[in-house]
Tab-separated table of C-alpha atoms and ligand atoms in Angstrom:
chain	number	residue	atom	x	y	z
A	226	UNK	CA	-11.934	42.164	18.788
A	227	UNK	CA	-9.865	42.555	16.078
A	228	UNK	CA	-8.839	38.715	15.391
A	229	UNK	CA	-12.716	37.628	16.333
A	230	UNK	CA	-13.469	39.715	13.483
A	231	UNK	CA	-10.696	38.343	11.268
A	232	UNK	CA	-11.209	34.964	11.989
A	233	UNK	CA	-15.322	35.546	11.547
A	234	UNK	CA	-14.715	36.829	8.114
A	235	UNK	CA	-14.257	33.717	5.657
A	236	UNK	CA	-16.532	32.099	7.436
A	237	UNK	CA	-18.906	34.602	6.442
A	238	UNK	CA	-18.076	34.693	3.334
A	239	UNK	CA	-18.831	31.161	2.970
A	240	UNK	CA	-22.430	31.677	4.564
A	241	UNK	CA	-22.976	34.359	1.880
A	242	UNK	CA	-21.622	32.204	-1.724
A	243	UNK	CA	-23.836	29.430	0.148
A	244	UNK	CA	-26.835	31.540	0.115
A	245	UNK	CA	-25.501	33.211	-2.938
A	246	UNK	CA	-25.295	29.828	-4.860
A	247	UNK	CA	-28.918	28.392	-3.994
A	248	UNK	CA	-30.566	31.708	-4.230
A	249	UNK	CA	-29.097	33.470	-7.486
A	250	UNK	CA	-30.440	32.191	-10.840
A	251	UNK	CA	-28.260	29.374	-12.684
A	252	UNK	CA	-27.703	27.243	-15.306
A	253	UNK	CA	-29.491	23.584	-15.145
A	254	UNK	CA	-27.212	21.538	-16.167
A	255	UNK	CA	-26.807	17.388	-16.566
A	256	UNK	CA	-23.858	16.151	-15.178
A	257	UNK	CA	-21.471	13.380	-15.872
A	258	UNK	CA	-22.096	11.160	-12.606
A	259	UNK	CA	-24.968	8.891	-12.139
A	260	UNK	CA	-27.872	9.405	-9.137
A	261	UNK	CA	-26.872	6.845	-6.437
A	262	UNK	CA	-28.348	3.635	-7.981
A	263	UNK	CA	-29.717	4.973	-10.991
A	264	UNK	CA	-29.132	5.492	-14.353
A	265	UNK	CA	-29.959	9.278	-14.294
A	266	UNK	CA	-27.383	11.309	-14.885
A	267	UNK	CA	-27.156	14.348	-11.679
A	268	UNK	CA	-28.280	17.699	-12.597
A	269	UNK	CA	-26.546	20.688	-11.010
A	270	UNK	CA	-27.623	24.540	-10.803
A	271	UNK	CA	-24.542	26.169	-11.919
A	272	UNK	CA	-23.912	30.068	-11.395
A	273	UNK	CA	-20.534	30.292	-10.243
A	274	UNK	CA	-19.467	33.419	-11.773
A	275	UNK	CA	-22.526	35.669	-10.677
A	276	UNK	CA	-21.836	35.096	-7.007
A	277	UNK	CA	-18.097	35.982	-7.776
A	278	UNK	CA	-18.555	39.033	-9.588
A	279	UNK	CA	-21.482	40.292	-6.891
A	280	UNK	CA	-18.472	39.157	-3.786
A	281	UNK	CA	-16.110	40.982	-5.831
A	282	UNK	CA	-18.718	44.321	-6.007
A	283	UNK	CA	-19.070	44.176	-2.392
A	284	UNK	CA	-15.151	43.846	-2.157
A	285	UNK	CA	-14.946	47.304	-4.180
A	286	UNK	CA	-17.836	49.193	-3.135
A	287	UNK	CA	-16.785	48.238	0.462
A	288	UNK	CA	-13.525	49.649	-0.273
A	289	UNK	CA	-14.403	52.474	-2.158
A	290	UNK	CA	-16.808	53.876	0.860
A	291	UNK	CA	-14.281	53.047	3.658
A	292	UNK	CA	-16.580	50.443	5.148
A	293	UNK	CA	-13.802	47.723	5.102
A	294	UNK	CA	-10.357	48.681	3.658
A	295	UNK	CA	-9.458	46.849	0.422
A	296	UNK	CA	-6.514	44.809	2.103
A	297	UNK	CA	-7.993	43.870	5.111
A	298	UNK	CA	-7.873	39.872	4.028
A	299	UNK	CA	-4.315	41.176	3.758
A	300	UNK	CA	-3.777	42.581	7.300
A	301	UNK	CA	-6.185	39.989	8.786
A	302	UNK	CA	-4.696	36.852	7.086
A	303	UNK	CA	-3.672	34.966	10.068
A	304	UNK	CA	-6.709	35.149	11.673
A	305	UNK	CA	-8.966	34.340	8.477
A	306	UNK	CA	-7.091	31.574	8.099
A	307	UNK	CA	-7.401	29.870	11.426
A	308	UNK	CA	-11.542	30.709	10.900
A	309	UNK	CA	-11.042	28.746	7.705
A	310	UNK	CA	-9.377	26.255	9.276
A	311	UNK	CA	-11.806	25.602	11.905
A	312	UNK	CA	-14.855	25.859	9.663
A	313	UNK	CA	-13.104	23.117	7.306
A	314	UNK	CA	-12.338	21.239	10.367
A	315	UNK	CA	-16.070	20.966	11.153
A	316	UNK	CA	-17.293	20.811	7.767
A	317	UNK	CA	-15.565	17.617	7.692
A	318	UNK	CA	-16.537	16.220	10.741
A	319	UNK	CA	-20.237	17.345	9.277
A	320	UNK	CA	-19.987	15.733	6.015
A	321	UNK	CA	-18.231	12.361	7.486
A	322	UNK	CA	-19.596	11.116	10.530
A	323	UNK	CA	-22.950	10.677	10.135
A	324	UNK	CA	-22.362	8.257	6.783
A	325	UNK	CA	-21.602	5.009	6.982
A	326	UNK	CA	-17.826	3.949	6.555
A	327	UNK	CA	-16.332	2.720	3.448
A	328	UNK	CA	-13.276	1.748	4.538
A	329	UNK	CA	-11.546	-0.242	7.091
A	330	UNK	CA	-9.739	2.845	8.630
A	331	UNK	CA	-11.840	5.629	10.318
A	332	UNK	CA	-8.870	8.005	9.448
A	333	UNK	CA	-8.874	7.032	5.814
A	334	UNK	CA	-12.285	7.895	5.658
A	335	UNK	CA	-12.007	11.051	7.231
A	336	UNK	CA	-9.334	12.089	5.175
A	337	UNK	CA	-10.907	10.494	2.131
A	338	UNK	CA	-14.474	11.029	2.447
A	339	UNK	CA	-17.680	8.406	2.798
A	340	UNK	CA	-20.737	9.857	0.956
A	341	UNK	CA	-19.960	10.329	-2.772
A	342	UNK	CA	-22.082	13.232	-3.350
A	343	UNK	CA	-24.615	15.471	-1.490
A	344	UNK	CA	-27.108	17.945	-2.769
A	345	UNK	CA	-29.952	20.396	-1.130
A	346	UNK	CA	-33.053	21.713	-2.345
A	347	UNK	CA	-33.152	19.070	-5.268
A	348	UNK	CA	-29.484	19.847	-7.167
A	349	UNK	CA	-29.882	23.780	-6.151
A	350	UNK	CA	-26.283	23.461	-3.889
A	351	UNK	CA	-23.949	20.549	-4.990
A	352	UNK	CA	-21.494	19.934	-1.780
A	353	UNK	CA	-18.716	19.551	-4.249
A	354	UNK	CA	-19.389	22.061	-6.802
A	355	UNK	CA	-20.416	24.559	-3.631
A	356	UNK	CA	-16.843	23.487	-2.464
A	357	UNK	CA	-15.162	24.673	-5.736
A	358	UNK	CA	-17.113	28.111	-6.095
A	359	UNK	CA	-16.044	28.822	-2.326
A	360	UNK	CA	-12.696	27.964	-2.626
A	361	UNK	CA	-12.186	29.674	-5.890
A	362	UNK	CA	-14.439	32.943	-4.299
A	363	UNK	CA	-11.749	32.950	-1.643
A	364	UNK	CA	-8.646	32.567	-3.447
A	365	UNK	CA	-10.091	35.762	-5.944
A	366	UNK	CA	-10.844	37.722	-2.790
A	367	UNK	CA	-7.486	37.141	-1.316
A	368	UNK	CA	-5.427	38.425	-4.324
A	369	UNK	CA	-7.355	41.190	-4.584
A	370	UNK	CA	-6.840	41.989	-0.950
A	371	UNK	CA	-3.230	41.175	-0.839
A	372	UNK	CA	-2.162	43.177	-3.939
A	373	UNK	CA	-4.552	46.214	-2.880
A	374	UNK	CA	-2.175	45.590	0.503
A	375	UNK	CA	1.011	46.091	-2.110
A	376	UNK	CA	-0.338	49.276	-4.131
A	377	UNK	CA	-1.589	51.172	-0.871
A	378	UNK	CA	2.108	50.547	0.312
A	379	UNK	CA	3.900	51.772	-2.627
A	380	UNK	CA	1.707	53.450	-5.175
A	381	UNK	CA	3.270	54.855	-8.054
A	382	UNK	CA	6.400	52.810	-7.056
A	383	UNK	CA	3.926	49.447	-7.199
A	384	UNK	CA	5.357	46.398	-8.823
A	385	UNK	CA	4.148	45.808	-12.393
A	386	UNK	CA	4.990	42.088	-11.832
A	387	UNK	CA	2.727	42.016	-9.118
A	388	UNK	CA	-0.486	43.218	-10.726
A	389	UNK	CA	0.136	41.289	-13.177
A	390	UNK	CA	0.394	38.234	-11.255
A	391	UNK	CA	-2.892	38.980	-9.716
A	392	UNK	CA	-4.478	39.413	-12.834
A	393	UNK	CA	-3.439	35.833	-14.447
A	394	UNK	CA	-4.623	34.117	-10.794
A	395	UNK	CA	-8.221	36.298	-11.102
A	396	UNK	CA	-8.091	35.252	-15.066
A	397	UNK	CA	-7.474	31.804	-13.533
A	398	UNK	CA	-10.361	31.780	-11.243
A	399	UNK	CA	-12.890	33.356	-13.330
A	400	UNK	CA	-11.880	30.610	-16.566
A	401	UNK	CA	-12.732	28.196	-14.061
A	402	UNK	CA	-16.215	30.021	-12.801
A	403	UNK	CA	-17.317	30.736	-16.448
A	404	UNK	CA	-16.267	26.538	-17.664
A	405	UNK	CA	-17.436	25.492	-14.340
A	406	UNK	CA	-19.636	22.642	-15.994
A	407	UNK	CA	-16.595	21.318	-17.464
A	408	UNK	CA	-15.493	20.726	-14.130
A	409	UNK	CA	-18.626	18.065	-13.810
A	410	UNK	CA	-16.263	15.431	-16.283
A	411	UNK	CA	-13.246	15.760	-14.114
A	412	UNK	CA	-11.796	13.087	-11.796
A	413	UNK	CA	-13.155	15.656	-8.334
A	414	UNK	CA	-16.396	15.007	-9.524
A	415	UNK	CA	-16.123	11.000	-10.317
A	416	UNK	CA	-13.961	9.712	-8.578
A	417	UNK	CA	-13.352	11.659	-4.762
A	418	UNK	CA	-15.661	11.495	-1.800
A	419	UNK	CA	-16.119	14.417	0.222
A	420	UNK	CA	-13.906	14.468	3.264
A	421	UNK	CA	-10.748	16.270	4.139
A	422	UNK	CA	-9.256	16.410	1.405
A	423	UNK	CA	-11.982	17.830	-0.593
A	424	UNK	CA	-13.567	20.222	2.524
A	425	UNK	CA	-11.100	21.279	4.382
A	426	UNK	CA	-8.752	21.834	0.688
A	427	UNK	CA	-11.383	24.008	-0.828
A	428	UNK	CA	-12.320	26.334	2.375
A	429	UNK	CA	-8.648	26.025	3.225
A	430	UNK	CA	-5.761	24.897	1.279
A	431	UNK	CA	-7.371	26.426	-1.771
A	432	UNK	CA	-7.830	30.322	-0.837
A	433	UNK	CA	-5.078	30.659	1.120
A	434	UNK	CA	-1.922	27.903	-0.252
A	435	UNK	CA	-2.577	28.821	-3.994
A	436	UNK	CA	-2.375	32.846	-2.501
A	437	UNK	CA	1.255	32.056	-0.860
A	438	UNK	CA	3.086	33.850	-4.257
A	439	UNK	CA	1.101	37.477	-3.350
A	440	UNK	CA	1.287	36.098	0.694
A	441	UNK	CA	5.035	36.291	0.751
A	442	UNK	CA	5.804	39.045	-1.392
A	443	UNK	CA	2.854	41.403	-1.443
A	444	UNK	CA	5.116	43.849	1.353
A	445	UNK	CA	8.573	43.474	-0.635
A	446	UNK	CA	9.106	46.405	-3.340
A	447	UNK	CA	9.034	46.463	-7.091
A	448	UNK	CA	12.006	43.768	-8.090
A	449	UNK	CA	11.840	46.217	-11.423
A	450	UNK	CA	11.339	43.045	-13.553
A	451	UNK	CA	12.386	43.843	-17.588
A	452	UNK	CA	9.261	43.937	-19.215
A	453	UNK	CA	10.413	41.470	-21.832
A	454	UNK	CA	10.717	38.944	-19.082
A	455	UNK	CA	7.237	39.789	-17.405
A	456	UNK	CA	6.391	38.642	-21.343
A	457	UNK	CA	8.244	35.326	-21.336
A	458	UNK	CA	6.275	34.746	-18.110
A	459	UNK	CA	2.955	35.870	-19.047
A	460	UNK	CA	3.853	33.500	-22.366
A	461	UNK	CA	4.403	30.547	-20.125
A	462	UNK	CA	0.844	31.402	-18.464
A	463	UNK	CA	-0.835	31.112	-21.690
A	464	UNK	CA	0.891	28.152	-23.016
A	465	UNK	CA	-0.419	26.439	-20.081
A	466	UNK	CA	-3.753	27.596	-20.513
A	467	UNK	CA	-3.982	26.982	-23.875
A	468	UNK	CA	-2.836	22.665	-22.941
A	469	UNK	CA	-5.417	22.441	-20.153
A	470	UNK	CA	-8.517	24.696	-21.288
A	471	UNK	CA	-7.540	22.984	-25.087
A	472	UNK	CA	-7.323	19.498	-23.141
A	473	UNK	CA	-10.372	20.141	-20.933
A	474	UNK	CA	-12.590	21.162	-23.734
A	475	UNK	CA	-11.853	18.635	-26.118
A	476	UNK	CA	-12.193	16.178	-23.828
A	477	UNK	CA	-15.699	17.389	-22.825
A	478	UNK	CA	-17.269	18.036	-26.644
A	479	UNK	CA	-16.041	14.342	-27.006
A	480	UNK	CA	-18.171	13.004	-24.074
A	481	UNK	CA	-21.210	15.295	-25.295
A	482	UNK	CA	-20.671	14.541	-28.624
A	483	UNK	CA	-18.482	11.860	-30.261
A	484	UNK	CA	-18.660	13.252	-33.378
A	485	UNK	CA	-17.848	16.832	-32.874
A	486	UNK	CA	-15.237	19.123	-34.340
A	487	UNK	CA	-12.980	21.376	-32.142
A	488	UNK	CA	-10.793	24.105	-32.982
A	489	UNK	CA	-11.375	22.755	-36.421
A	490	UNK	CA	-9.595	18.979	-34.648
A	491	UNK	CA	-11.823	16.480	-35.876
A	492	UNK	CA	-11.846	13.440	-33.721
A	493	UNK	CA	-10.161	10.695	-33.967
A	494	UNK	CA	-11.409	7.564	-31.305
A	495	UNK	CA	-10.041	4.298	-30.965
A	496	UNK	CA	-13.146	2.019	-29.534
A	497	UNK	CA	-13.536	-1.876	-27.860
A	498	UNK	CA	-17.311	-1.843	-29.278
A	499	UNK	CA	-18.478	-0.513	-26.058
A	500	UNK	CA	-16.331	2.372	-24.690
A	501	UNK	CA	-14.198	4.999	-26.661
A	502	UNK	CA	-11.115	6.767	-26.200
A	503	UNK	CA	-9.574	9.927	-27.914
A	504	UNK	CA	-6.323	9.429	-29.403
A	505	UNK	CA	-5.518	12.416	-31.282
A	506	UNK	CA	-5.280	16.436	-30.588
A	507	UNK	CA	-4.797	17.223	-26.768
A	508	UNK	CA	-4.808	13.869	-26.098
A	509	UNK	CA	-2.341	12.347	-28.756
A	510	UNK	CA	0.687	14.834	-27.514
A	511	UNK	CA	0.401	12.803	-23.770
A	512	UNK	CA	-1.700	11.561	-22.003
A	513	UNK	CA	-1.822	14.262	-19.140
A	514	UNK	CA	-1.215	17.451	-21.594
A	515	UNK	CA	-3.667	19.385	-19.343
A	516	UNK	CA	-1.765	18.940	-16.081
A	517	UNK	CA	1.537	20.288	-17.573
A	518	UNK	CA	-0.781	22.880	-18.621
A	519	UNK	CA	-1.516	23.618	-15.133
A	520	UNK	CA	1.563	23.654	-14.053
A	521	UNK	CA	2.980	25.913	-16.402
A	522	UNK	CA	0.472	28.323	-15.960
A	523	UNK	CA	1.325	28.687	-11.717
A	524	UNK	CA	5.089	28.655	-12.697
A	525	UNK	CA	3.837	31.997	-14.809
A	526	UNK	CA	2.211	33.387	-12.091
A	527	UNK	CA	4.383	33.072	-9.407
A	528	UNK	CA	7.302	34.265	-11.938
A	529	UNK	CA	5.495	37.785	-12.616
A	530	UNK	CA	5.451	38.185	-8.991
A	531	UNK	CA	9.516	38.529	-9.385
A	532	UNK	CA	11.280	37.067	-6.656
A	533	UNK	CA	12.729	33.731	-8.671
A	534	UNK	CA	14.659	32.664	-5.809
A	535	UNK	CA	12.442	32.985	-3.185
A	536	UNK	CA	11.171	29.428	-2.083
A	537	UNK	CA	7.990	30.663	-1.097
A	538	UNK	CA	5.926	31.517	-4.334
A	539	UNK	CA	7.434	28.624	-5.783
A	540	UNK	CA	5.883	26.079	-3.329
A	541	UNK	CA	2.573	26.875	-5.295
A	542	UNK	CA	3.482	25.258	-8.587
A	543	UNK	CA	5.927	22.516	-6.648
A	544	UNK	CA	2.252	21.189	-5.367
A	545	UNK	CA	0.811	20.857	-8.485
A	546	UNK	CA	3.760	18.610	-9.652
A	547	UNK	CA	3.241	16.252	-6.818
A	548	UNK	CA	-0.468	16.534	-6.697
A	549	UNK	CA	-1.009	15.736	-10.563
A	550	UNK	CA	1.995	13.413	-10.925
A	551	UNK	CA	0.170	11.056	-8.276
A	552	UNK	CA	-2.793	11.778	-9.801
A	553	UNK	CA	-2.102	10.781	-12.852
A	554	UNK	CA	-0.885	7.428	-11.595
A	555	UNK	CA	-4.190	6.848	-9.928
A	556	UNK	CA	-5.749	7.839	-12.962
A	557	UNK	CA	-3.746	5.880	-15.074
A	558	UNK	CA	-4.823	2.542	-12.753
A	559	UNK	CA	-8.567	3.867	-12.876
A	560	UNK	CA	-8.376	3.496	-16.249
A	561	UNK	CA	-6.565	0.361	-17.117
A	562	UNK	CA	-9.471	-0.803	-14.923
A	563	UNK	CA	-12.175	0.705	-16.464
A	564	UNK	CA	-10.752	0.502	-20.238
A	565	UNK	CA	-8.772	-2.699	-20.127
A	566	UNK	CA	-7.233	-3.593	-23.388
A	567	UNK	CA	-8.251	-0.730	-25.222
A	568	UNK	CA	-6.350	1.193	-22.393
A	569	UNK	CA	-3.042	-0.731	-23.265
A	570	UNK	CA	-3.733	0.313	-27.131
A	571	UNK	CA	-4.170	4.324	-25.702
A	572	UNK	CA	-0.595	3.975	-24.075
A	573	UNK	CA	1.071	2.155	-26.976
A	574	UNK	CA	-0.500	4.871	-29.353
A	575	UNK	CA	0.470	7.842	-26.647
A	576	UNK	CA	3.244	6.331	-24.218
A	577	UNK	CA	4.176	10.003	-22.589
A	578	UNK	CA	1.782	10.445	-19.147
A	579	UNK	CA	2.199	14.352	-19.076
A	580	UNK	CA	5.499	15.430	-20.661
A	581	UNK	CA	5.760	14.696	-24.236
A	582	UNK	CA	9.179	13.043	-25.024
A	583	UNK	CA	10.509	13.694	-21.253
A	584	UNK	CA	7.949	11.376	-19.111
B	776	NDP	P1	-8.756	14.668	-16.676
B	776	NDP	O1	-9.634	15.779	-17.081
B	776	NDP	O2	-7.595	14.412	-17.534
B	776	NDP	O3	-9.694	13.383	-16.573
B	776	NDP	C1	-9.229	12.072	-16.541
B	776	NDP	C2	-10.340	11.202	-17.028
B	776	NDP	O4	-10.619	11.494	-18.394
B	776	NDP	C3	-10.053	9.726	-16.997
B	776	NDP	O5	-10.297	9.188	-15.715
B	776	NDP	C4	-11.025	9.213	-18.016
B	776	NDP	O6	-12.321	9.217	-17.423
B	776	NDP	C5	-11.005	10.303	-19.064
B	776	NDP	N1	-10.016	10.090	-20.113
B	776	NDP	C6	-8.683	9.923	-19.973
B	776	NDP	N2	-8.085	9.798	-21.163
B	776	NDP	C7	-9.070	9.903	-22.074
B	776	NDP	C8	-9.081	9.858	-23.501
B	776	NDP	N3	-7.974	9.693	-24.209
B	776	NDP	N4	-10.271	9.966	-24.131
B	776	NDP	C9	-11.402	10.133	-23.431
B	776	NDP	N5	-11.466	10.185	-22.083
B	776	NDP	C10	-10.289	10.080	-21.407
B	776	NDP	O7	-8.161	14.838	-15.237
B	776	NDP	P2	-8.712	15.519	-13.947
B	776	NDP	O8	-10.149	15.274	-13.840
B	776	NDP	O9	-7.794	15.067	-12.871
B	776	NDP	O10	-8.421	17.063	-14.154
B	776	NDP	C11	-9.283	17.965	-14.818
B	776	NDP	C12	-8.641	19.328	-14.899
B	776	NDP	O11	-8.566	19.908	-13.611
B	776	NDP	C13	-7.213	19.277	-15.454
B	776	NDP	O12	-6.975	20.355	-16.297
B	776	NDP	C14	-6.376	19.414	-14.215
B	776	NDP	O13	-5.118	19.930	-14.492
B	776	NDP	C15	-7.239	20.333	-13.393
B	776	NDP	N6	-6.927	20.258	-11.972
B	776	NDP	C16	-6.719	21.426	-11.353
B	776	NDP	C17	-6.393	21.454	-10.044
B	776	NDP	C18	-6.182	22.759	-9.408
B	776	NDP	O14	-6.042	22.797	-8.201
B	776	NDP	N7	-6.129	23.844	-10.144
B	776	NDP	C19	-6.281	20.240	-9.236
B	776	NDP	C20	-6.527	19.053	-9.986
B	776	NDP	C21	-6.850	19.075	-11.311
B	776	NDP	P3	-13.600	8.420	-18.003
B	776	NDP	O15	-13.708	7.220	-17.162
B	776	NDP	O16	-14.731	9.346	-17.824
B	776	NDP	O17	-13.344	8.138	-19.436
C-alpha cells in the first residue's frame, strides 16, 4: 500500500500544478517564438509562482495537521521516483508518437522530440513552460521534504549547512518561478522539441537529480561547518547568481528593447543592418557568463550541505559542466548559422565561450 501510495504521489502532484496552471489567474504574456507558420509571436499564461507557493501551503498545512508528515517525499523517495519515471515515460510516448517524424531515426526523435511546441485552451498550458513549473514544483517540494527528514532526525543538533543549502535551491527555484518569462528567450524554448529529453528531464531528472546533494546527505549529522566557510559558499552562490540572472536579464531588456539601460549598462550592439548582437556588459566578459553562473551557484549549494568529499552532491554541479559546455557548442554553431559574419566579429570582440581568460 505503502509504495502504491508513494509512487501515486508525484504523479499527483503533476495532475494538481496542471490544473493549478490553467485554472489560477496569470500573466499574458508574448513570447519570443513564432506561431507555426506565422509571424505572430506565441502568447503564454504565466503564473508559475502562485501554484508553487499554494503546493508549498498544502506541503505545510499538511504537515502541520499530521495529514501527511513533512518528509514523507523523503521516506517515500524511491517509490516517487519510479511514479515519475513512469509518468515521464508515457508523457513521452504521448507527446511523440502521434507527430510526424523529423528525423531519420525513430530513437532520435524520441529522445529529441517531433512537435516544437504544444498548447491547450488557446496558450492557457504551454507543454514546455508546464514542463518547467512541474519540474521546478517538484524539485522545491523535495528539499523541503528531505531537509524536514534531517531536522525531525536531529533537531537542535540539525546541520546549519543543510538549511542553508535548502534555502539557496528554494531561492533558486522561486528566481526562476518569479523571471519565468525570461525563460521564453532561452535556447529550451527556441530551439528543443519536446521529447525525452525535455519530458521525462523535467518530471524526472529535474526534481529528483538536482535533489541528490539533500538525497545523500539529508540522514548524515551536522559536519559542524565554520560559519566563515558556510559564507565563502553562500558567496560563491551569489556570484553565480549575480552572472546568470545579470546575463539573463540583460539579454532579455535587449531583445524587448534595443535601446534600454540596465543596471545603469547602457548598451552597446554591434549590427549587419539586419540582426544585432550585444557586445558589452554580461556579454563582453564571455560569451557564456551565465552558464558559469550556473554552475557556480550548484557548486554553492552542494558545498553548504558539507560533505566536500562526498561524490554524491557533487554529481549535481558536474552535470551542469557537461550539459552547458555542449550546449554552448551547439549554441555557438546555431549562431554562426544564424549570425554569420557578424558572429565571427562577436567572437573576435569576446573570444572566451564561458570562462573569461581560462576557456
Ligand atoms: P542563453 O540565454 O545564453 O541564450 C543563447 C541565445 O542568446 C543564442 O542562441 C542567441 O539567440 C542569443 N545570443 C547569444 N549571444 C548573444 C548576444 N551577444 N547578444 C544577443 N543575443 C545573443 O542560453 P540558454 O538559453 O541555453 O540558457 C538560458 C539560461 O538558462 C542560462 O542562464 C542557463 O545557464 C540556464 N540554464 C539552466 C539550466 C538548469 O537546469 N538550471 C539548464 C540549461 C540552461 P538568438 O538567436 O535569439 O539571438
Amino acid at each position: 500500500m505503502d509504495f502504491i501510495l508513494g509512487f501515486f504521489t508525484p504523479i499527483l502532484i503533476y495532475a494538481l500544478i496542471f490544473a493549478l496552471n490553467a485554472l489560477l489567474p496569470g500573466r499574458w504574456v508574448t513570447g519570443y517564438v513564432n506561431k507555426p507558420n506565422s509571424e505572430e509571436k506565441m502568447r503564454y499564461h504565466l503564473n508559475g509562482f502562485p501554484v508553487f507557493s499554494i503546493l508549498f501551503l498544502i506541503w505545510f498545512l499538511f504537515g502541520y495537521f499530521d495529514v501527511v508528515p513533512f518528509d514523507y517525499l523523503y521516506n517515500h523517495r524511491w517509490h516517487g521516483l519510479a511514479g515519475a519515471f513512469v509518468l515521464g515515460t508515457v508523457f513521452t510516448l504521448g507527446v511523440v508518437l502521434p507527430y510526424p517524424p523529423v528525423r531519420k531515426s525513430f530513437f532520435k526523435d524520441l529522445f529529441l522530440g517531433r512537435i516544437e511546441n504544444l498548447q491547450h485552451w488557446g496558450g492557457r498550458v504551454d507543454a514546455k513552460m508546464w514542463l518547467y513549473l512541474a519540474g521546478a514544483t517538484m524539485l522545491g517540494l523535495n528539499a523541503l521534504s528531505f531537509t524536514a527528514h534531517h531536522w525531525i532526525l536531529y533537531r537542535e543538533h540539525a546541520s546549519t549547512g543543510i538549511l542553508l543549502s535548502t534555502i539557496l535551491i528554494i531561492y533558486f527555484v522561486i528566481d526562476y518561478l518569479i523571471f519565468e518569462e525570461v525563460h521564453l528567450f532561452t535556447y529550451d524554448l527556441f530551439a528543443e522539441r519536446i521529447g525525452f529529453k525535455l519530458g521525462w528531464g523535467c518530471m524526472v531528472f529535474y526534481p529528483y537529480f538536482y535533489s541528490i546533494f539533500l538525497w545523500t546527505t539529508a540522514d548524515l549529522p551536522d559536519p559542524q561547518t565554520p560559519v566563515w566557510l558556510l559564507a565563502i559558499y553562500v558567496l560563491i552562490f551569489f556570484v553565480g547568481w549575480i552572472l546568470a540572472r545579470g546575463a539573463n536579464m540583460q539579454k532579455y531588456f535587449f531583445k524587448r528593447n534595443p535601446g534600454k539601460v540596465f543596471l545603469g549598462i547602457v548598451p552597446e550592439a554591434i549590427t549587419n543592418g539586419d540582426k544585432t548582437l550585444l557586445v558589452n556588459g554580461f556579454w563582453g566578459i564571455s560569451r557564456h557568463i551565465n552558464y558559469l553562473g550556473e554552475i557556480l551557484m550548484a557548486t554553492g549549494i552542494i558545498l553548504c550541505t558539507g560533505y566536500p568529499t562526498l561524490i554524491w552532491p557533487w554529481l549535481y554541479p558536474l552535470y551542469y559542466v557537461v550539459l552547458l559546455f555542449m550546449r554552448q557548442r551547439d549554441d555557438d554553431k546555431r549562431c554562426s548559422l544564424k549570425y554569420g559574419e557578424l558572429w565571427k566579429t562577436y567572437v573576435k570582440k569576446v573570444p572566451y565561450r564561458i570562462i573569461p581568460y581560462i576557456y
